[in-house]
Amino acid sequence: MILLRRLLGDVLRERRREQGRTLREVSSAARVSLGYLSEVERGQKEASSELLGSICEALDVPMSEVMREVSDNLALAEAVSTVEQLEPFAPAAPMQVTNLAA
Amino acid sequence: MILLRRLLGDVLRERRREQGRTLREVSSAARVSLGYLSEVERGQKEASSELLGSICEALDVPMSEVMREVSDNLALAEAVSTVEQLEPFAPAAPMQVTNLAA
């Protein structure tokens, strides 16, 4: 199953890194703990709506922009998942080679 | 502060109603409790990523489509909030009308 918190975490981390800011700087600006922000970025913890708002504010990026990027990435992940369901990438059985010369 | 869970709840409720389905039907299909779905729709409870996935599946709508709609509504809410901060809609003081004929 595609998990929203993973895609959201990726976008938040990318935005922070683009700005050349550390976890410590952003967590302090957003008034959330460094450990919490780190877990959110790694998709290990759900961000509450309030804390997501604070993190976006600390990053100075509209929440709509973050969620737009998340929905684009979701659409891509859904497409990949559909293709995988249609054509499972199971390793093919090794071809049987008959040595006709033997 | 604009809360993601409120906008998300609105979109989920609208999608369910468009399909003419009851809370009971969708909560049962999504294997979540009726009370939980109702609270999520009213923006009173954060949906975990797993349960959001189940609800979207039960509604047969891609999560990316739901989040796209949420981000559009977020952008609108942000714009309204910016305008309100620029021009507070405080009630104007009643105009002083001087009766010149008195």
Coordinates of C-alpha atoms in Angstrom, one line a residue:
Chain A
M1 CA 0.0 0.0 0.0
I2 CA 1.2 3.5 -0.9
L3 CA 1.6 5.5 2.4
L4 CA 0.9 9.2 2.3
R5 CA 3.3 9.9 5.2
R6 CA 6.2 8.5 3.3
L7 CA 5.6 10.7 0.3
L8 CA 4.9 13.7 2.5
G9 CA 8.2 13.1 4.4
D10 CA 10.2 12.9 1.2
V11 CA 8.8 16.3 0.0
L12 CA 9.4 18.0 3.4
R13 CA 13.0 16.7 3.6
E14 CA 13.7 17.7 0.0
R15 CA 12.4 21.2 0.6
R16 CA 14.6 21.6 3.7
R17 CA 17.7 20.3 1.9
E18 CA 17.0 22.7 -1.0
Q19 CA 17.2 25.5 1.5
G20 CA 20.5 24.1 2.9
R21 CA 18.9 24.0 6.4
T22 CA 19.5 21.4 9.1
L23 CA 16.9 19.4 11.0
R24 CA 17.9 21.4 14.0
E25 CA 17.2 24.7 12.4
V26 CA 13.8 23.8 11.0
S27 CA 12.6 21.9 14.0
S28 CA 13.5 24.9 16.2
A29 CA 11.7 27.3 13.8
A30 CA 8.6 25.0 13.7
R31 CA 8.8 24.5 17.5
V32 CA 8.7 20.7 17.1
S33 CA 11.3 18.3 18.5
L34 CA 14.2 17.4 16.3
G35 CA 13.4 13.7 16.7
Y36 CA 9.7 14.2 15.7
L37 CA 10.7 16.2 12.5
S38 CA 13.2 13.5 11.7
E39 CA 10.6 10.7 12.0
V40 CA 8.1 12.7 9.9
E41 CA 10.7 13.2 7.2
R42 CA 11.5 9.5 7.2
G43 CA 7.8 8.6 6.9
Q44 CA 7.8 6.9 10.3
K45 CA 5.4 9.2 12.0
E46 CA 2.1 10.9 10.9
A47 CA 2.3 14.6 11.1
S48 CA -0.7 16.1 12.8
S49 CA -2.4 18.9 10.8
E50 CA -1.2 21.5 13.3
L51 CA 2.4 20.4 13.2
L52 CA 2.4 20.0 9.4
G53 CA 1.2 23.7 9.3
S54 CA 4.1 24.7 11.6
I55 CA 6.7 22.8 9.5
C56 CA 5.4 24.4 6.3
E57 CA 5.5 27.8 7.9
A58 CA 9.1 27.2 9.2
L59 CA 10.1 26.2 5.6
D60 CA 8.2 29.2 4.3
V61 CA 6.4 27.1 1.7
P62 CA 2.6 27.1 1.3
M63 CA 1.0 23.9 2.5
S64 CA -0.9 23.7 -0.8
E65 CA 2.4 23.6 -2.7
V66 CA 3.7 20.7 -0.5
M67 CA 0.4 18.8 -0.9
R68 CA 0.4 19.5 -4.7
E69 CA 3.9 17.9 -4.9
V70 CA 2.7 15.0 -2.8
S71 CA -0.3 14.4 -5.0
D72 CA 1.9 14.4 -8.1
N73 CA 4.3 11.9 -6.5
L74 CA 1.3 9.8 -5.4
A75 CA -0.1 9.7 -9.0
L76 CA 3.3 8.5 -10.2
A77 CA 3.5 5.9 -7.4
E78 CA 0.0 4.7 -8.3
A79 CA 0.9 4.4 -12.0
V80 CA 4.0 2.3 -11.1
S81 CA 2.0 0.1 -8.8
T82 CA -0.6 -0.5 -11.5
V83 CA 2.1 -1.5 -14.0
E84 CA 3.7 -3.8 -11.5
Q85 CA 0.3 -5.5 -10.8
L86 CA -0.2 -6.1 -14.5
E87 CA 3.3 -7.4 -15.2
P88 CA 4.9 -8.8 -12.1
F89 CA 8.7 -8.4 -12.3
A90 CA 9.2 -11.9 -11.0
P91 CA 12.6 -13.2 -12.1
A92 CA 12.0 -15.4 -15.2
A93 CA 12.9 -19.0 -14.9
P94 CA 16.3 -19.6 -16.4
M95 CA 16.0 -20.7 -20.0
Q96 CA 16.6 -24.3 -20.7
V97 CA 19.4 -24.6 -23.1
T98 CA 19.7 -27.8 -24.9
N99 CA 23.2 -28.6 -26.1
L100 CA 22.4 -30.0 -29.5
A101 CA 26.1 -30.7 -30.1
A102 CA 26.3 -33.1 -27.2
Chain B
M1 CA -4.4 28.0 10.9
I2 CA -5.7 26.1 8.0
L3 CA -6.0 22.4 9.0
L4 CA -5.3 19.7 6.5
R5 CA -7.6 17.2 8.2
R6 CA -10.6 19.6 7.7
L7 CA -10.1 20.0 4.0
L8 CA -9.4 16.2 3.6
G9 CA -12.6 15.4 5.5
D10 CA -14.6 17.6 3.3
V11 CA -13.3 16.0 0.1
L12 CA -13.9 12.5 1.5
R13 CA -17.4 13.3 2.5
E14 CA -18.2 14.9 -0.8
R15 CA -16.9 11.9 -2.7
R16 CA -19.0 9.5 -0.6
R17 CA -22.2 11.6 -1.1
E18 CA -21.6 11.9 -4.8
Q19 CA -21.8 8.2 -4.9
G20 CA -25.0 8.2 -2.9
R21 CA -23.4 6.0 -0.2
T22 CA -23.9 6.0 3.5
L23 CA -21.3 6.3 6.2
R24 CA -22.2 2.7 7.2
E25 CA -21.6 1.4 3.7
V26 CA -18.2 3.1 3.2
S27 CA -16.9 2.4 6.7
S28 CA -17.8 -1.3 6.3
A29 CA -16.1 -1.5 2.9
A30 CA -13.0 0.3 4.3
R31 CA -13.0 -1.8 7.4
V32 CA -13.0 1.2 9.7
S33 CA -15.5 2.0 12.4
L34 CA -18.5 4.2 11.4
G35 CA -17.6 6.6 14.3
Y36 CA -14.0 6.9 13.1
L37 CA -15.0 7.6 9.4
S38 CA -17.5 10.2 10.6
E39 CA -14.9 12.0 12.7
V40 CA -12.4 11.9 9.8
E41 CA -15.1 13.4 7.5
R42 CA -15.8 16.2 10.0
G43 CA -12.1 17.0 10.4
Q44 CA -12.1 16.0 14.0
K45 CA -9.6 13.1 13.7
E46 CA -6.4 12.7 11.7
A47 CA -6.7 9.7 9.3
S48 CA -3.6 7.5 9.5
S49 CA -2.0 6.9 6.1
E50 CA -3.1 3.2 6.2
L51 CA -6.7 4.2 7.0
L52 CA -6.7 6.9 4.4
G53 CA -5.6 4.3 1.9
S54 CA -8.5 2.0 2.9
I55 CA -11.0 4.8 2.7
C56 CA -9.9 5.8 -0.8
E57 CA -10.0 2.2 -1.9
A58 CA -13.5 1.8 -0.5
L59 CA -14.5 4.9 -2.4
D60 CA -12.8 3.6 -5.5
V61 CA -10.9 6.8 -6.0
P62 CA -7.1 7.2 -6.4
M63 CA -5.5 8.8 -3.3
S64 CA -3.7 11.1 -5.7
E65 CA -7.0 12.5 -6.9
V66 CA -8.2 13.1 -3.4
M67 CA -5.0 14.8 -2.4
R68 CA -5.0 16.9 -5.6
E69 CA -8.5 18.2 -4.7
V70 CA -7.3 18.8 -1.2
S71 CA -4.3 20.8 -2.5
D72 CA -6.5 22.9 -4.8
N73 CA -8.8 23.7 -1.8
L74 CA -5.8 24.5 0.3
A75 CA -4.5 27.0 -2.3
L76 CA -8.0 28.6 -2.2
A77 CA -8.1 28.7 1.6
E78 CA -4.6 30.2 1.7
A79 CA -5.5 32.9 -0.8
V80 CA -8.7 33.8 1.2
S81 CA -6.6 33.9 4.4
T82 CA -4.0 36.2 2.8
V83 CA -6.7 38.6 1.6
E84 CA -8.3 38.6 5.1
Q85 CA -5.0 39.5 6.7
L86 CA -4.5 42.4 4.3
E87 CA -8.0 43.8 4.7
P88 CA -9.7 42.7 7.8
F89 CA -13.5 42.4 7.3
A90 CA -14.2 44.3 10.5
P91 CA -17.7 45.8 10.4
A92 CA -17.4 49.5 9.4
A93 CA -18.6 52.1 11.9
P94 CA -22.1 53.2 11.0
M95 CA -22.0 56.4 8.9
Q96 CA -22.9 59.5 10.7
V97 CA -25.9 61.1 9.0
T98 CA -26.5 64.7 9.7
N99 CA -30.1 65.8 9.2
L100 CA -29.5 69.2 7.6
A101 CA -33.2 69.9 7.5
A102 CA -33.6 69.7 11.3

